mmCIF file of C-alpha atoms in Angstrom:
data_model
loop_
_atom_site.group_PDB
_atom_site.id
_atom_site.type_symbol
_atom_site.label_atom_id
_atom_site.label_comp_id
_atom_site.label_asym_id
_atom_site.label_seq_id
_atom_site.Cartn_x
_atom_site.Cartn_y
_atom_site.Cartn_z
ATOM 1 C CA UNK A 1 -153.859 40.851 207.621
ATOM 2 C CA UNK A 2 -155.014 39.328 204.458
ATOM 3 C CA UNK A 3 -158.283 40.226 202.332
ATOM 4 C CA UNK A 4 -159.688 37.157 200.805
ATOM 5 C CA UNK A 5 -162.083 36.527 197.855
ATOM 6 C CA UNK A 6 -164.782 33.537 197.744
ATOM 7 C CA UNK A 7 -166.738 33.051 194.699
ATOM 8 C CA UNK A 8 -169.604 31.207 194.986
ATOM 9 C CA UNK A 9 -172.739 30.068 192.643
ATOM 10 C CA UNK A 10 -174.997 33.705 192.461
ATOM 11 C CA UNK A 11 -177.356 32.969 195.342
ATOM 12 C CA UNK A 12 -175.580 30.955 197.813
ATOM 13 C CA UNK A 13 -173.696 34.441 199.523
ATOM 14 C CA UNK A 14 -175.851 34.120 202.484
ATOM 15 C CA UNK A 15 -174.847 30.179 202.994
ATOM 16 C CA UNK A 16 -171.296 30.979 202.514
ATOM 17 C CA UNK A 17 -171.557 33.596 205.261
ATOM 18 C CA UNK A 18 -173.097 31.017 207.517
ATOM 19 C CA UNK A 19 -170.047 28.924 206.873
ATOM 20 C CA UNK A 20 -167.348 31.519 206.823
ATOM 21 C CA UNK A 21 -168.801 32.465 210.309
ATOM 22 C CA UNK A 22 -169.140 29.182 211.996
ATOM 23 C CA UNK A 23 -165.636 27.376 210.464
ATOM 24 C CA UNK A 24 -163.311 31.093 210.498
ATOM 25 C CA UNK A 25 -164.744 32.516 213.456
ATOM 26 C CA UNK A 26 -161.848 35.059 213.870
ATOM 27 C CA UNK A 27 -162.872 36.183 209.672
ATOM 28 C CA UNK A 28 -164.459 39.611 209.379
ATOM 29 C CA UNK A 29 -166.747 39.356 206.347
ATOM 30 C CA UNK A 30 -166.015 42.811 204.357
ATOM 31 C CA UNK A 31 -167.637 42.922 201.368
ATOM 32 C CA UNK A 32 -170.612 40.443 199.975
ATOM 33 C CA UNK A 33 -171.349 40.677 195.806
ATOM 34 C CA UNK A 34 -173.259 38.566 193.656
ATOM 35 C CA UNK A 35 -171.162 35.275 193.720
ATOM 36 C CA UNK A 36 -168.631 36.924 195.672
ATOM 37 C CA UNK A 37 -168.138 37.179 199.430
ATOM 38 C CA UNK A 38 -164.717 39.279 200.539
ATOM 39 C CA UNK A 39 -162.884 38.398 204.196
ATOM 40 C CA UNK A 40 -159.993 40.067 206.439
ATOM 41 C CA UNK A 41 -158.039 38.050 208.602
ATOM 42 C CA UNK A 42 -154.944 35.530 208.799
ATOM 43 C CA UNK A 43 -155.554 32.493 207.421
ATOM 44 C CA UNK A 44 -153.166 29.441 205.816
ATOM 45 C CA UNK A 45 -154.803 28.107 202.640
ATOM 46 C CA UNK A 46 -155.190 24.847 204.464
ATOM 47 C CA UNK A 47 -157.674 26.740 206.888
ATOM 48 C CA UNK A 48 -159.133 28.616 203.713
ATOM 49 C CA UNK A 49 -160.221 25.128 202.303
ATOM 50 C CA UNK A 50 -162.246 24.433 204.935
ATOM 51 C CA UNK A 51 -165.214 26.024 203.258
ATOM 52 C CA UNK A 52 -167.176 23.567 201.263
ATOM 53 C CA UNK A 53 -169.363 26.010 199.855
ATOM 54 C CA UNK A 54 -167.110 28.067 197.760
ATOM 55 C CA UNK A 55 -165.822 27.532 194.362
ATOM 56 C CA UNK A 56 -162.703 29.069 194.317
ATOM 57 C CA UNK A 57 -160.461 31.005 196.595
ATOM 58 C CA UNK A 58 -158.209 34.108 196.004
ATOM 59 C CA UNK A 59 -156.242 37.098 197.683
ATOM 60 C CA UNK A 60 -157.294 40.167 197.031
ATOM 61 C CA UNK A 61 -154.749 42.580 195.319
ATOM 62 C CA UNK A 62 -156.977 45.720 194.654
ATOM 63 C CA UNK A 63 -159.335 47.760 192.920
ATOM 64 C CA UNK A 64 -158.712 50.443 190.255
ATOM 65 C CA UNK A 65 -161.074 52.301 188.081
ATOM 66 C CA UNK A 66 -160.885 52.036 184.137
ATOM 67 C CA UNK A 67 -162.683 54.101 181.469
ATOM 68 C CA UNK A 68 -165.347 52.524 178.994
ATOM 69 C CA UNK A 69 -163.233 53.607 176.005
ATOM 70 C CA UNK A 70 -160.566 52.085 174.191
ATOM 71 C CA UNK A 71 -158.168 54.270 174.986
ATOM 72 C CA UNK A 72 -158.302 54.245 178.672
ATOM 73 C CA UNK A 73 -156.840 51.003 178.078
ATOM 74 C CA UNK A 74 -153.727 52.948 178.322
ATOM 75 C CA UNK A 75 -154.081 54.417 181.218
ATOM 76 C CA UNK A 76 -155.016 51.019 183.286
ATOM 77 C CA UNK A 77 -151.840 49.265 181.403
ATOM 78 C CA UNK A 78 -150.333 52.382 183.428
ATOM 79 C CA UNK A 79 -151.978 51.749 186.638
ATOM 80 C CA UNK A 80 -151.895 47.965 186.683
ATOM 81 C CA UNK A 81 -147.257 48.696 186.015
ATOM 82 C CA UNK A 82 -147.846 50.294 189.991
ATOM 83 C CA UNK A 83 -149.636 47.410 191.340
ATOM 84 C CA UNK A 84 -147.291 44.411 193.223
ATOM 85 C CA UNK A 85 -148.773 40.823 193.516
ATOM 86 C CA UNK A 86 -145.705 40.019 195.645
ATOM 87 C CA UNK A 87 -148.048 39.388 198.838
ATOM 88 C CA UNK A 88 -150.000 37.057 196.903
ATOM 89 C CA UNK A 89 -146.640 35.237 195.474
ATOM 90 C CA UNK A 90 -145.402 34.989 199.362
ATOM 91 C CA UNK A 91 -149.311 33.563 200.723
ATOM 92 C CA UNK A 92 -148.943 30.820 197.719
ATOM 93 C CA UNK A 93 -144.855 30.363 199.020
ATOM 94 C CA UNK A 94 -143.834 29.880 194.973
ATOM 95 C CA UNK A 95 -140.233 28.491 194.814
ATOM 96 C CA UNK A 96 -140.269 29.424 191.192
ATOM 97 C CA UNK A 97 -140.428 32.357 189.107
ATOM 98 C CA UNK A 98 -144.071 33.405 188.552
ATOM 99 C CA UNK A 99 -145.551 31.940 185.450
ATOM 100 C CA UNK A 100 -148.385 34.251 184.517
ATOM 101 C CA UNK A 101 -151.699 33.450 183.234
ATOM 102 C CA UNK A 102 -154.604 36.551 183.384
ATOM 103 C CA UNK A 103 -158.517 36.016 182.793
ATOM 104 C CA UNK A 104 -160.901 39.050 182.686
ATOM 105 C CA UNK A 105 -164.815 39.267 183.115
ATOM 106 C CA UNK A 106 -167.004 42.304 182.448
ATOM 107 C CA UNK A 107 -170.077 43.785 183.231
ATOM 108 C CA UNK A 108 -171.339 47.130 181.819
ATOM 109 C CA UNK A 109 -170.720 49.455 178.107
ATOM 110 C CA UNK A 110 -167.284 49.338 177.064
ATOM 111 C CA UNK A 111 -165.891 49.619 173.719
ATOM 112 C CA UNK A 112 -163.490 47.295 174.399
ATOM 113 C CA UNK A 113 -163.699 43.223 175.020
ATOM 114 C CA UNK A 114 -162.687 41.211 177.968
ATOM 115 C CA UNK A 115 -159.667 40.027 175.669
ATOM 116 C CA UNK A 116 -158.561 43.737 175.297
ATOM 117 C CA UNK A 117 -158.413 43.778 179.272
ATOM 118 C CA UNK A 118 -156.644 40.537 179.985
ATOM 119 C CA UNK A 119 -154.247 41.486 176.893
ATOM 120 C CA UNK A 120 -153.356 45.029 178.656
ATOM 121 C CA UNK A 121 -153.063 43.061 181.899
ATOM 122 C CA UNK A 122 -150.877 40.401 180.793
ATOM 123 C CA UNK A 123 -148.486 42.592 178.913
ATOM 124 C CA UNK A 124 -147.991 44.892 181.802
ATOM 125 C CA UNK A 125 -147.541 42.174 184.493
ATOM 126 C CA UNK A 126 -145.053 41.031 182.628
ATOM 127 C CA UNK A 127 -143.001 43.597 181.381
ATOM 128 C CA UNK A 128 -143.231 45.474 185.105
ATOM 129 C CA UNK A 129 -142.570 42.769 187.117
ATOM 130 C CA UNK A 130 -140.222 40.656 184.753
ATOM 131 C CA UNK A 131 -142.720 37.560 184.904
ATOM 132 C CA UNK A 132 -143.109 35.187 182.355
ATOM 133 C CA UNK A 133 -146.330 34.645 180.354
ATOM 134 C CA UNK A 134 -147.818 31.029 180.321
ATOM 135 C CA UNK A 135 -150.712 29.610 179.491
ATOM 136 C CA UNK A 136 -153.574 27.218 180.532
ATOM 137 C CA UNK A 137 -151.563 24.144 181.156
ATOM 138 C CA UNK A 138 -147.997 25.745 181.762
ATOM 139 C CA UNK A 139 -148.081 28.642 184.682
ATOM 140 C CA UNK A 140 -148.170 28.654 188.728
ATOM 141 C CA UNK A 141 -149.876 32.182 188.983
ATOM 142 C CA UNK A 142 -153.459 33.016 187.938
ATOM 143 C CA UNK A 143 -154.575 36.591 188.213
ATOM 144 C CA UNK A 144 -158.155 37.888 187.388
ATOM 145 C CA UNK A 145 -159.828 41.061 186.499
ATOM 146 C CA UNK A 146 -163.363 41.643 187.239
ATOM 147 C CA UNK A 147 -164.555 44.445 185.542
ATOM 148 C CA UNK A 148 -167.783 46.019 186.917
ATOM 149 C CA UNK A 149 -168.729 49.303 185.253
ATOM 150 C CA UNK A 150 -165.920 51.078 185.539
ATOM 151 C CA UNK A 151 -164.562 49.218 188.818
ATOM 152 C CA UNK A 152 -162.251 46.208 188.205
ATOM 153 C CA UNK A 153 -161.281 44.215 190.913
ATOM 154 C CA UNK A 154 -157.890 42.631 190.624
ATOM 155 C CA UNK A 155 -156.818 39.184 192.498
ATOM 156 C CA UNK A 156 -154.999 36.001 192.703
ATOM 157 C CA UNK A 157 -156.451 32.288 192.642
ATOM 158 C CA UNK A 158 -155.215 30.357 195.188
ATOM 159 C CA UNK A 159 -156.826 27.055 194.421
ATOM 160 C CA UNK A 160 -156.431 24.562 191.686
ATOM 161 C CA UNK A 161 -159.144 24.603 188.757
ATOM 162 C CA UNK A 162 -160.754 21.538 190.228
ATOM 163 C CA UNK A 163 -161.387 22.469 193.679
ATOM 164 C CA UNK A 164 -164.838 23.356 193.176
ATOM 165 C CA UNK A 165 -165.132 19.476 192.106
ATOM 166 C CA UNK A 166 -163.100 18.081 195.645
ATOM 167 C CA UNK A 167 -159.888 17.725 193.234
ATOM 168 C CA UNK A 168 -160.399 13.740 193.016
ATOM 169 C CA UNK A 169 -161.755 11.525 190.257
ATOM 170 C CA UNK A 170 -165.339 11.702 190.127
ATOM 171 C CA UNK A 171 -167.874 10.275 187.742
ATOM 172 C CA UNK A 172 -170.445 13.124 186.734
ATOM 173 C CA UNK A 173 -173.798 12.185 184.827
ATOM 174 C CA UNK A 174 -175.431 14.386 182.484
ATOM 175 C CA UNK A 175 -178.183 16.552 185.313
ATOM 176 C CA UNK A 176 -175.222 16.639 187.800
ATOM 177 C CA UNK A 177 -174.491 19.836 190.419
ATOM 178 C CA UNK A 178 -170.968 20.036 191.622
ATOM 179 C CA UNK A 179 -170.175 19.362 195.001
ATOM 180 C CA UNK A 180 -170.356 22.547 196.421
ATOM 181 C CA UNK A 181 -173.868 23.346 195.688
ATOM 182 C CA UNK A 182 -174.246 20.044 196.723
ATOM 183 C CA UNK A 183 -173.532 20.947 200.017
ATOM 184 C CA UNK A 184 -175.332 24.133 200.291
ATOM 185 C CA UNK A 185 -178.379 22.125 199.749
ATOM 186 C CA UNK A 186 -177.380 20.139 202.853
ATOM 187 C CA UNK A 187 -176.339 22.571 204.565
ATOM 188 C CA UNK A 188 -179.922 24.564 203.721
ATOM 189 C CA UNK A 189 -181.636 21.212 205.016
ATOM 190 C CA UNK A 190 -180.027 22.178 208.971
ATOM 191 C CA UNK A 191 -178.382 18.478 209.256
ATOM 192 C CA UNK A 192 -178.023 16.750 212.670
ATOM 193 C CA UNK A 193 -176.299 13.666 213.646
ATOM 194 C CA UNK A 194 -179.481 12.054 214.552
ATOM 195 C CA UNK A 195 -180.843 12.774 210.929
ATOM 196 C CA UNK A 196 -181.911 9.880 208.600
ATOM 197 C CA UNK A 197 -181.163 11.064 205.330
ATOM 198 C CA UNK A 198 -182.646 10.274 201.773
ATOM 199 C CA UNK A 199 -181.875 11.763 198.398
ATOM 200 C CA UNK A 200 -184.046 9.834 195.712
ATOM 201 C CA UNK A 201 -183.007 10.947 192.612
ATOM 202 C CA UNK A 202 -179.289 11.030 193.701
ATOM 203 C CA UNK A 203 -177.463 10.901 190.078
ATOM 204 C CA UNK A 204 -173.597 10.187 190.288
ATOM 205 C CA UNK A 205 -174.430 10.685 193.876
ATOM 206 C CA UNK A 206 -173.186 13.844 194.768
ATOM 207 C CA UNK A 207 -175.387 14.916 197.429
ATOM 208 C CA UNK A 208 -175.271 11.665 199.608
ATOM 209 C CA UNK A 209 -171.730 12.281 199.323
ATOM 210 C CA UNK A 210 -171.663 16.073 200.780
ATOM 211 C CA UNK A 211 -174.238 14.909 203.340
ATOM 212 C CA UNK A 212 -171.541 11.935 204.705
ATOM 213 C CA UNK A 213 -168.874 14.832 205.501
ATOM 214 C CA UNK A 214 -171.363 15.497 208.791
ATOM 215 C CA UNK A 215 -172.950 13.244 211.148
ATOM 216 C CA UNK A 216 -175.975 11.254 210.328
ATOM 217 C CA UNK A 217 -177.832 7.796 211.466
ATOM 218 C CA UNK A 218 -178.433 6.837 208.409
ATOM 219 C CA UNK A 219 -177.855 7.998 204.294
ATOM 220 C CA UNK A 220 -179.423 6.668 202.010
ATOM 221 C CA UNK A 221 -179.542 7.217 198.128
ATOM 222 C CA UNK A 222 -181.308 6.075 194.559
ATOM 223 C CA UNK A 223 -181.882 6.352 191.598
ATOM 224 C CA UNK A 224 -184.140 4.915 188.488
ATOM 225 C CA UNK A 225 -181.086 4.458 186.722
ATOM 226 C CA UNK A 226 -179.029 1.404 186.728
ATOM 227 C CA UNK A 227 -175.941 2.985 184.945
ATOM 228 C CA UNK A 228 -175.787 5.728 186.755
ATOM 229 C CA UNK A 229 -176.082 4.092 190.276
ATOM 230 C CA UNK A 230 -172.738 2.177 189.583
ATOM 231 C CA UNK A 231 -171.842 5.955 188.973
ATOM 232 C CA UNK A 232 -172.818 6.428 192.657
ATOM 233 C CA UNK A 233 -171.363 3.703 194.077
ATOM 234 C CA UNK A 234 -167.407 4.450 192.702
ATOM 235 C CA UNK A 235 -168.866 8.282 194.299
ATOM 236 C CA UNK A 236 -169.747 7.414 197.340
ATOM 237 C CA UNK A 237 -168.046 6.611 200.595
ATOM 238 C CA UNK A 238 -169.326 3.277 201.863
ATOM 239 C CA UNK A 239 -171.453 4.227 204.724
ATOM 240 C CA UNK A 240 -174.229 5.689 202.403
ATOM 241 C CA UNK A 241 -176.326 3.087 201.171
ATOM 242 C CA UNK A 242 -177.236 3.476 197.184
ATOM 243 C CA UNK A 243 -179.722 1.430 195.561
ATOM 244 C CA UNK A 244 -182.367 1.378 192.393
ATOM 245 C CA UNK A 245 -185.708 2.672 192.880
ATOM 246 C CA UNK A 246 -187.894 4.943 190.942
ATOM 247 C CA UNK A 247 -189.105 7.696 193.145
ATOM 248 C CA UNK A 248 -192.767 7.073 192.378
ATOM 249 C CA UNK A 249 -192.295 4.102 194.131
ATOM 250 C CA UNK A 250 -189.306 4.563 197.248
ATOM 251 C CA UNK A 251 -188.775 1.234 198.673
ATOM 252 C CA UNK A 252 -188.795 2.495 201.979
ATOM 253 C CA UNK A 253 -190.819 2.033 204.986
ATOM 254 C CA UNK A 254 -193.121 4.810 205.919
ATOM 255 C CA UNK A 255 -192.333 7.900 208.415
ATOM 256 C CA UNK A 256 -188.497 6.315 208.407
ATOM 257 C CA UNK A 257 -187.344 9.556 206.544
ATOM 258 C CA UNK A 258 -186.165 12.527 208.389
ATOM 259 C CA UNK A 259 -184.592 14.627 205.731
ATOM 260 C CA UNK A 260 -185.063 14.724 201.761
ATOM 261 C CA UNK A 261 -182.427 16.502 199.925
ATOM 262 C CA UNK A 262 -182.783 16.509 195.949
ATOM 263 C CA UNK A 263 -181.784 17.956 192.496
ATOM 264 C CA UNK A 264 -185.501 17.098 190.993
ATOM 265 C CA UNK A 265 -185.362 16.484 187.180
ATOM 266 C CA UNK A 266 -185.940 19.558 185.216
ATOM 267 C CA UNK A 267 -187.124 17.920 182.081
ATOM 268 C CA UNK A 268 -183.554 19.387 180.434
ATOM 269 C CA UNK A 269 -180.639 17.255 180.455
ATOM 270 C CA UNK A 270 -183.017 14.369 181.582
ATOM 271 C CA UNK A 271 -185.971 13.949 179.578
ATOM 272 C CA UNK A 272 -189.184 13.811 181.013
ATOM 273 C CA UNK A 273 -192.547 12.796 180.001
ATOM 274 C CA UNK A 274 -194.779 15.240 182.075
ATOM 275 C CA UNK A 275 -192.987 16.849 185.169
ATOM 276 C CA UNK A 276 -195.818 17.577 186.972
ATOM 277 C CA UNK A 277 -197.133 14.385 187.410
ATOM 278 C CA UNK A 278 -193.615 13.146 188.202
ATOM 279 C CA UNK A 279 -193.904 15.797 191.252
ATOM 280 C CA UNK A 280 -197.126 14.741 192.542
ATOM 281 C CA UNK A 281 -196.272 10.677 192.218
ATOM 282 C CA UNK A 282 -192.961 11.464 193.650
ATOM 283 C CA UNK A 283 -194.257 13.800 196.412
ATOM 284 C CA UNK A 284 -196.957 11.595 197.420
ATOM 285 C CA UNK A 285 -194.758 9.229 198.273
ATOM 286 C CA UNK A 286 -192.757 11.766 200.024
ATOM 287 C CA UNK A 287 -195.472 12.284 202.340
ATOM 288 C CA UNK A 288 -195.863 8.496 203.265
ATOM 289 C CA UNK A 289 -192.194 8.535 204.188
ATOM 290 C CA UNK A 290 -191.208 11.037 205.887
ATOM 291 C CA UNK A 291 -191.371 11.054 209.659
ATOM 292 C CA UNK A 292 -193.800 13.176 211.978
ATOM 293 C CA UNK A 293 -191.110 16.358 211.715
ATOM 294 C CA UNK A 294 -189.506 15.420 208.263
ATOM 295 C CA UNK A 295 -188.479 18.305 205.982
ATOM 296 C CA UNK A 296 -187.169 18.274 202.251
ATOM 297 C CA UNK A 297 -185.117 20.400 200.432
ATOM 298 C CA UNK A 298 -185.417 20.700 196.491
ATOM 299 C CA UNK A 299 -183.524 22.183 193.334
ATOM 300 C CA UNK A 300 -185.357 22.619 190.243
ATOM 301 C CA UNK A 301 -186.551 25.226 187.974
ATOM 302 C CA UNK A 302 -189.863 24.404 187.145
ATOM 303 C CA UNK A 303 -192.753 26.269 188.747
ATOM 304 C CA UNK A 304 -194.870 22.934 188.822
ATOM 305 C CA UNK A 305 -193.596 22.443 192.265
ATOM 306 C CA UNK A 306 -195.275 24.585 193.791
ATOM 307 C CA UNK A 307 -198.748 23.618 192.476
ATOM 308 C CA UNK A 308 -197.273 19.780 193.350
ATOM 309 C CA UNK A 309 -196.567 20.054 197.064
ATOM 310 C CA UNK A 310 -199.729 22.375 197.797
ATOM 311 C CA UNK A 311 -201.726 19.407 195.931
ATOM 312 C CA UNK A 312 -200.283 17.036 198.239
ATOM 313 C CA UNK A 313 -200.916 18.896 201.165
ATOM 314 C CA UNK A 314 -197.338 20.525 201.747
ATOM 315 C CA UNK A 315 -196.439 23.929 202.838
ATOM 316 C CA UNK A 316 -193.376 25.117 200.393
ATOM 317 C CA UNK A 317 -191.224 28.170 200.556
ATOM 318 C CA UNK A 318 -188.669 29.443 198.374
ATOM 319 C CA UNK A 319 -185.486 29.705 200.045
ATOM 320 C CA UNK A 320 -183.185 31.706 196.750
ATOM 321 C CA UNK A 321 -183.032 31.527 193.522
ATOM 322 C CA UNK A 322 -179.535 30.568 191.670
ATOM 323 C CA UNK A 323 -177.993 30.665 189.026
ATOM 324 C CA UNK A 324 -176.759 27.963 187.453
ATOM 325 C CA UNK A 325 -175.524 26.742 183.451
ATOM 326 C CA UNK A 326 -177.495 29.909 182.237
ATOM 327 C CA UNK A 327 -180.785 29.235 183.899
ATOM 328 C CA UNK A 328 -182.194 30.430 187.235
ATOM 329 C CA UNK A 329 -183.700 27.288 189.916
ATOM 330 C CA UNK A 330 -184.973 27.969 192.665
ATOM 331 C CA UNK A 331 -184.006 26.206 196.083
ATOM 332 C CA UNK A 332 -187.468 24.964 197.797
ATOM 333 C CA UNK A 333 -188.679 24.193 201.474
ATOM 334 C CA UNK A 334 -191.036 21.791 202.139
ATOM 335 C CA UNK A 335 -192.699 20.267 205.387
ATOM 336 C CA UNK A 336 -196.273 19.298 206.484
#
């Protein structure tokens, strides 16, 4: 029996759920924290990465309780001599020595940085257990301290740095989401095979992308942007159909649309003149294309949405809010 740790973006614990319970189905879901959800079961890593959801994956190695003072710094380099990572080294099947590398995160009033904790950490791995210390580029085990108050969580990564980006060449353009919140949008938007899908301000096309892992009639994406549609195109597999269009203006045929699924412009990384009239133009439009039982689902974190879609004769519900390069969009509903 293994205990495994997701992390996901804050907000998107409930989604990961969803998908922990419909692709594990033997996984009992033990624990869910902000950006974390915790698992028991037996599991290969291959079965693990099923999850398109999560950021990162790791086993779960304990949890200990440190002081806020300096000096109890002693006592966890004490604790964390009795701790053994050798289940973790056997799950990950290293043919080497371990190579450590040790990253720490805090919450709460400590005298003492997150440096102090990893430094501790690292020095009594290593002289315990005999491992040597690496670094970023050179090491082939990753452990991590989470430090919550005075409860740390200690565990191992089991995936590569870029698994949270599909661990493939992939052009990003300044506005960008990574794939994985990508596809808790689309998962949000309840996808069917029968679905014709749109996203109209699709980027380096990283949406379309996530929605062409499931079934679908039809995907289509755009973008004002010349450059970064040829962005989309290396992106995207070949069945989703990318093209230039500004949004205000979709060239596509009326009530054709079944599903909407976008990352709006925020008027942050992408410059925009007035983004409430962008909504409205861009909504309106919505409206004509959409079919009879069409639905949207939009990222953004301006509060002119709301105003927007009841303007244009939408019903809108917020779904979560996330958070996301130190600011906190919300994920949005809207039908007729």
């Amino acid at each position: 029996m293994q205990t495994i740790m997701f992390t996901m973006v804050p907000g998107f614990e409930k989604i990961v759920v969803d998908e922990i319970n419909s692709t594990l189905t033997t996984a009992k879901v033990v624990e869910v924290l902000r950006g974390k959800v915790l698992i028991n079961g037996c599991f290969s890593l291959n079965e693990l990465c099923q999850l398109r959801c999560v950021d990162n994956i790791y086993y779960y190695i304990a949890k200990i309780n440190v002081g806020p003072h300096k000096k109890d710094l002693e006592k966890f380099e004490q604790d964390i001599a009795k701790i053994s990572f050798q289940k973790a080294i056997e799950f990950l099947n290293l043919s080497k020595k371990p190579i450590i590398i040790v990253s720490a995160s805090k919450k709460g009033k400590q005298t003492y940085s997150r440096f102090d904790l990893s430094d501790k950490a690292t020095m009594a791995i290593s002289k315990n257990n005999g491992y040597k210390i690496g670094d970023s580029l050179e090491h082939n085990l990753a452990i991590r301290f989470d430090l919550n108050n005075t409860e740390c969580m200690i565990s191992v990564q089991l995936t590569k740095a870029d698994f949270k980006f599909r661990g493939s060449a992939y052009e990003f353009q300044p506005g960008g989401i990574r794939p994985t919140i990508a596809n808790a949008l689309v998962k949000l938007s309840m996808p069917t095979a029968e679905d014709v899908f749109y996203d109209p301000f699709c980027g380096s096309g990283t949406i379309s992308r996530e929605r062409a892992f499931y079934d679908a009639k039809r995907i289509l994406a755009s973008d004002i942007n010349p450059k970064v549609i040829e962005s989309a195109r290396i992106n995207v597999p070949s069945k989703v159909k990318i093209f230039c269009c500004d949004a205000r203006r979709l060239k596509v045929q009326d009530n054709s649309i079944d599903v909407i699924v976008s990352n709006i412009p925020w008027g942050k990384q992408i410059e925009v003149e007035n983004v409430y009239e962008l909504y409205i133009s861009f909504l309106k439009e919505a409206k004509r294309v959409l079919s009879s039982k069409g639905r949207m689902v939009l990222l953004t974190d301006r509060e002119e949405i709301v105003d927007a879609a009841e303007e244009v004769g939408f019903k809108i519900e917020k779904l979560m809010t996330i958070s996301l390069h130190g600011l906190l969009p919300n994920v949005y509903r809207i039908m007729e």
